[in-house]
Short mmCIF file of C-alpha atoms in Angstrom, two decimals:
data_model
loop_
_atom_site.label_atom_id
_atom_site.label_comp_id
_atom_site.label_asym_id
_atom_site.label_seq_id
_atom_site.Cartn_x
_atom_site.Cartn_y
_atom_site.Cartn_z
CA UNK O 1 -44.76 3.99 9.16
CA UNK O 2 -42.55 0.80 8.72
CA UNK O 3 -40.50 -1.26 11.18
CA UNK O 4 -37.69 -4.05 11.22
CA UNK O 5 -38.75 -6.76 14.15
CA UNK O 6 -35.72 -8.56 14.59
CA UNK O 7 -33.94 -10.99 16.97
CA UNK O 8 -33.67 -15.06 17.72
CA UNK O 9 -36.37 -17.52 16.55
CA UNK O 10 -39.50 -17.67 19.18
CA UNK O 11 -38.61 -14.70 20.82
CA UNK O 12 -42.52 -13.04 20.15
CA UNK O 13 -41.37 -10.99 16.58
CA UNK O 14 -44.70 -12.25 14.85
CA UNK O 15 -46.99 -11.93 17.98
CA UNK O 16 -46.07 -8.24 18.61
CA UNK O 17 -47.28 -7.71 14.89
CA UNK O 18 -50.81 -9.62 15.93
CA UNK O 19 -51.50 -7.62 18.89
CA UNK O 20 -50.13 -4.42 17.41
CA UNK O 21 -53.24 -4.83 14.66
CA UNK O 22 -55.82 -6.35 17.09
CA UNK O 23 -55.11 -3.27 19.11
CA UNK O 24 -55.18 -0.69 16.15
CA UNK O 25 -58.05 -2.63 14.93
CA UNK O 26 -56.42 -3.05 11.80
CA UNK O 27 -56.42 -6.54 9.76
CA UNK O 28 -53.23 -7.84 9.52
CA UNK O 29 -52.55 -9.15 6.10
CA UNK O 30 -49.07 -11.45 5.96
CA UNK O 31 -47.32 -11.21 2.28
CA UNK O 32 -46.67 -14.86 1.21
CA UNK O 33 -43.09 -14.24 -0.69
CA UNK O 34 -43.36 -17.34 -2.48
CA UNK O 35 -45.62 -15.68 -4.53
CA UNK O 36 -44.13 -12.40 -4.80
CA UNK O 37 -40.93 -13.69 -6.45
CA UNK O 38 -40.97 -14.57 -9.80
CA UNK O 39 -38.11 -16.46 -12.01
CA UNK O 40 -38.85 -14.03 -14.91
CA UNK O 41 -36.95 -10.76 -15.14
CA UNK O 42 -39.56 -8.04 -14.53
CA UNK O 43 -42.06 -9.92 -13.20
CA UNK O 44 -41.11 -10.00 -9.58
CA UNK O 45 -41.19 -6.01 -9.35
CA UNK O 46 -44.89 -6.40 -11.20
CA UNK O 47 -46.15 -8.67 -8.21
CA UNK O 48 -44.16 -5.76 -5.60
CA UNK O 49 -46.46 -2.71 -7.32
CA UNK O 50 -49.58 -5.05 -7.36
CA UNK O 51 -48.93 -5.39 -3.63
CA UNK O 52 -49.05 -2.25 -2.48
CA UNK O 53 -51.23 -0.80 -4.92
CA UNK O 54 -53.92 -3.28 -3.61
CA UNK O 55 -52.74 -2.57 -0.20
CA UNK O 56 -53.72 1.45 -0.70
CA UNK O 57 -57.33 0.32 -0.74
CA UNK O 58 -56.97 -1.78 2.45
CA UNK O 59 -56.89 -0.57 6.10
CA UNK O 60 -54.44 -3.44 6.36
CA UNK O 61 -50.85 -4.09 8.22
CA UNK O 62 -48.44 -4.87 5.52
CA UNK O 63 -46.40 -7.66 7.32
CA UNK O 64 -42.85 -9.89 5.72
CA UNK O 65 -42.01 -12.08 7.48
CA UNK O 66 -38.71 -13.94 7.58
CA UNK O 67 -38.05 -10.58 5.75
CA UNK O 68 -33.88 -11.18 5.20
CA UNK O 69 -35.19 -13.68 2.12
CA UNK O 70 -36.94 -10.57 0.27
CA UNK O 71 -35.13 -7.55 1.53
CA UNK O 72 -31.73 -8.84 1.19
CA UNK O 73 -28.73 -7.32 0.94
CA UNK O 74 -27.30 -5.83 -2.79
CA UNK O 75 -24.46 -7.09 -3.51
CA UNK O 76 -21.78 -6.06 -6.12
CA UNK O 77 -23.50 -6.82 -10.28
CA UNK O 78 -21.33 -9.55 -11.41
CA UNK O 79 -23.91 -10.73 -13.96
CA UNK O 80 -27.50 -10.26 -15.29
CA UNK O 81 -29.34 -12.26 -11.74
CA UNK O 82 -27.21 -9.87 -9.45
CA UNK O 83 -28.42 -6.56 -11.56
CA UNK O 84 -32.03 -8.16 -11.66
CA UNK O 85 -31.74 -8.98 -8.19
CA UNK O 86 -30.56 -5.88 -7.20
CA UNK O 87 -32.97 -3.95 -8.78
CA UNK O 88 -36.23 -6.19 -7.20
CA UNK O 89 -34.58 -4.81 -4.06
CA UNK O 90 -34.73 -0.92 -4.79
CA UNK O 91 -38.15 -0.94 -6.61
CA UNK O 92 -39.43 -2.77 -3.16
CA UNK O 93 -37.45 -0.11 -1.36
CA UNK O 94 -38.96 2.64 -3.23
CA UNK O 95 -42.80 1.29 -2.91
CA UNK O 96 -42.32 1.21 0.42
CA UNK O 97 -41.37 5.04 0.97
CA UNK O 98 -44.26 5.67 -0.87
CA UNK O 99 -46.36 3.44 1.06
CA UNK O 100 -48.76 5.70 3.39
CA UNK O 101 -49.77 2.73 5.75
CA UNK O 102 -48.10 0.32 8.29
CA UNK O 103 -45.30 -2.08 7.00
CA UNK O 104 -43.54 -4.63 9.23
CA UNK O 105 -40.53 -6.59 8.70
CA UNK O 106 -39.45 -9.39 11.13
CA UNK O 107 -36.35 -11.81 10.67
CA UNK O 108 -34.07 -13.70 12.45
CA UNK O 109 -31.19 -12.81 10.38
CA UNK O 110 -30.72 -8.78 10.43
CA UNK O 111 -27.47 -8.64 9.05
CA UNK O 112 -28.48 -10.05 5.64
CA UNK O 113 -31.18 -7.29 5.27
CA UNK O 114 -30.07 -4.90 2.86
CA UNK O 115 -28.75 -1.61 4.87
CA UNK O 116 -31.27 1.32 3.13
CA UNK O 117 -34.18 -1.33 4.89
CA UNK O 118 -31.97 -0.45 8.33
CA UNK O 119 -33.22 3.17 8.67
CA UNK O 120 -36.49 1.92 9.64
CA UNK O 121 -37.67 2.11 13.31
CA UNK O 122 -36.10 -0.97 14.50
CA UNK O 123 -37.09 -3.12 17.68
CA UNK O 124 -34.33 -6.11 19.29
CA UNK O 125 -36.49 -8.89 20.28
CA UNK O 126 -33.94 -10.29 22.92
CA UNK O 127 -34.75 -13.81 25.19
CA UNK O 128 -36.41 -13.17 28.50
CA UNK O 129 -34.60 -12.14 31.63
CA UNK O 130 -34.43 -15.18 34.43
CA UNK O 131 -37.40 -13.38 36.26
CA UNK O 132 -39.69 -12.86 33.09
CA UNK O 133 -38.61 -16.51 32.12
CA UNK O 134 -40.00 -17.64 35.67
CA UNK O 135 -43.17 -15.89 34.91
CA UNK O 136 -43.41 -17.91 31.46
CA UNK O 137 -42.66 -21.04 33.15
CA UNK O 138 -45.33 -20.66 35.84
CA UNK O 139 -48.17 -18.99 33.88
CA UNK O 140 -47.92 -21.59 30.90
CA UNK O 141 -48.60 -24.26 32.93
CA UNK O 142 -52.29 -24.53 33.79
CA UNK O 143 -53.22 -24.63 37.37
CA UNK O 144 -55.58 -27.35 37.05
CA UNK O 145 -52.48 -29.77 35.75
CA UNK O 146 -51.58 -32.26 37.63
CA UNK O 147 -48.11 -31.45 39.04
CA UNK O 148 -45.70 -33.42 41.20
CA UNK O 149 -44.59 -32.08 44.72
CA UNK O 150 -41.53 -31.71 43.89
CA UNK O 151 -41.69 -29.89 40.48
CA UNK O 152 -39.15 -27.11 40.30
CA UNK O 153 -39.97 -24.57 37.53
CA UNK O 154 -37.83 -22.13 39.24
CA UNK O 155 -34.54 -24.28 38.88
CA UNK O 156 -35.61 -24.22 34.75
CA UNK O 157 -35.97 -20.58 34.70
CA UNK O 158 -32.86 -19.98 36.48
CA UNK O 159 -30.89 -22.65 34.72
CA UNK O 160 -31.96 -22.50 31.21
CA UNK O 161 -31.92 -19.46 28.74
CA UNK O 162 -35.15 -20.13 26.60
CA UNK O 163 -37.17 -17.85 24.43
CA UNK O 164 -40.97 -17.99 25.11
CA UNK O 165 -42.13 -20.53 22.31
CA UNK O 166 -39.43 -23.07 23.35
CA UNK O 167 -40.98 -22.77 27.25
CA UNK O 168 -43.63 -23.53 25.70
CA UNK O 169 -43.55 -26.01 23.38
CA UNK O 170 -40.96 -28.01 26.21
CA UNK O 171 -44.18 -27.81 28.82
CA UNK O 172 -46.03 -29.14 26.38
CA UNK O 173 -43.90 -32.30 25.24
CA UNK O 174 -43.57 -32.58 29.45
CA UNK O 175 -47.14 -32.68 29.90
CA UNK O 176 -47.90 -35.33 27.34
CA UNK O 177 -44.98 -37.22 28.47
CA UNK O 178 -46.81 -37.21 31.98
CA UNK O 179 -50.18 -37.64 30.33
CA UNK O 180 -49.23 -40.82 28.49
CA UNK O 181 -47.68 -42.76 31.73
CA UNK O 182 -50.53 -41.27 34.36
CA UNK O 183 -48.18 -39.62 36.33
CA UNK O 184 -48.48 -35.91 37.45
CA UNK O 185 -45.86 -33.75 35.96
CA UNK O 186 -42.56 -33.95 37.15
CA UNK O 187 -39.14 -32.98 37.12
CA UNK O 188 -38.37 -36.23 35.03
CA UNK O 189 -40.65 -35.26 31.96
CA UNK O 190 -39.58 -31.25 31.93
CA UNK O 191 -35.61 -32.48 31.63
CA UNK O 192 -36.70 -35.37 28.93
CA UNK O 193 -38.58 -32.65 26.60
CA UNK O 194 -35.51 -30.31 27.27
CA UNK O 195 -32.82 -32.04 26.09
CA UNK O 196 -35.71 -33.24 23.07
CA UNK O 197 -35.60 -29.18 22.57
CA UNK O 198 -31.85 -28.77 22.85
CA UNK O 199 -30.98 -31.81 20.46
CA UNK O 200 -33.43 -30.18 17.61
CA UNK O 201 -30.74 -27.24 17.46
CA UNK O 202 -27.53 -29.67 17.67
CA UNK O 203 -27.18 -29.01 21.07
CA UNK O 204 -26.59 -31.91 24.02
CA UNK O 205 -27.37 -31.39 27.57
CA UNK O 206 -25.16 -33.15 30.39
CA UNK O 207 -25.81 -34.30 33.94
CA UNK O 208 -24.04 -31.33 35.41
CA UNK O 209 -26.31 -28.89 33.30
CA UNK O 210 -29.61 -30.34 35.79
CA UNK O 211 -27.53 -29.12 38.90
CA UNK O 212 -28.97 -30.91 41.56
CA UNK O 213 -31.67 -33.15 39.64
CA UNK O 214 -29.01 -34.30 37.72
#
């Protein structure tokens, strides 16, 4: 059995994988491709049969990620590194159709995987709905923080289309924001460590974008 995970950054690609092998009961054993790809010609498809030989003795799940950087797409042989690199990608292809366990893919970047990888059983990892965002926003946040009275987590879901990990990660940078002036968490903090998030992918948030706490 092998899958393609794919869909935007933090939107739960390599979590699935953990709780698919917690709840097979299967270790999950992550390929480091830095180590799989070699400079010399030959050696690189060496490391790929290594791999899954070793992984036949395993009860492991065989998991790339950031997959589109091994698996990527052939491309017409112009010269020796496109017929080497072309022909990394079908021996990988053909050790894993032979390959009698679990293998996982996840990227963020499905169009650069190479097309023969596409007729695996694929899952879109898509950002939350507004009402599963809400649910994020409200179950994150511990109920023993400090909070102020004010504190609108509904307006965020509503307003803002995050992925899980950036909810997080924003409540987070809020809450030590709050922690470091001993003030309860506000509305204040929350719009700080968003536009913090926003700025880290080029992107600037305006007054009009906070509605009414704007």
């Amino acid at each position: 059995l092998s899958a393609l995970f794919y869909g935007p950054p933090g939107t739960g690609k390599t979590m699935a994988v953990q709780v698919i092998a917690k709840d097979l009961g299967l270790d999950l054993y992550r390929v480091d491709l830095s180590r799989m790809v070699s400079k010399y010609i030959g050696e690189t498809e060496k490391n790929i049969s290594a791999l899954f030989d070793k992984a036949k003795h395993m009860n492991v799940i065989l998991f790339f990620d950031e997959a589109d950087s091994f698996f990527s797409r052939r491309s017409e042989v112009k010269d020796s590194n496109d017929r080497s690199a072309n022909a990394e990608v079908a021996h990988l292809l053909q050790k894993l159709e032979e390959y009698e366990g679990i293998t996982i893919l996840a990227t963020n970047l499905k169009e650069n995987i190479d097309d023969a990888f596409k007729r695996r059983f694929m899952v879109n990892f898509r950002f939350p709905s507004a009402e599963t965002r809400r649910t994020l926003w409200h179950s994150l946040l511990p109920k023993a923080a400090p909070r102020s009275r004010d504190l609108d987590l509904d307006f965020f879901a509503d307003q803002f289309e995050l992925s899980g990990s950036q909810i997080k990660e924003i409540l987070l940078n809020a809450a030590y924001m709050a922690a470091g002036t001993g003030e309860p968490l506000g509305n204040s903090q929350i719009k700080e460590a968003l536009c913090i998030n926003y700025e880290k992918y080029g992107k600037f948030l305006t007054k009009e974008d906070f509605g009414y706490l704007g």
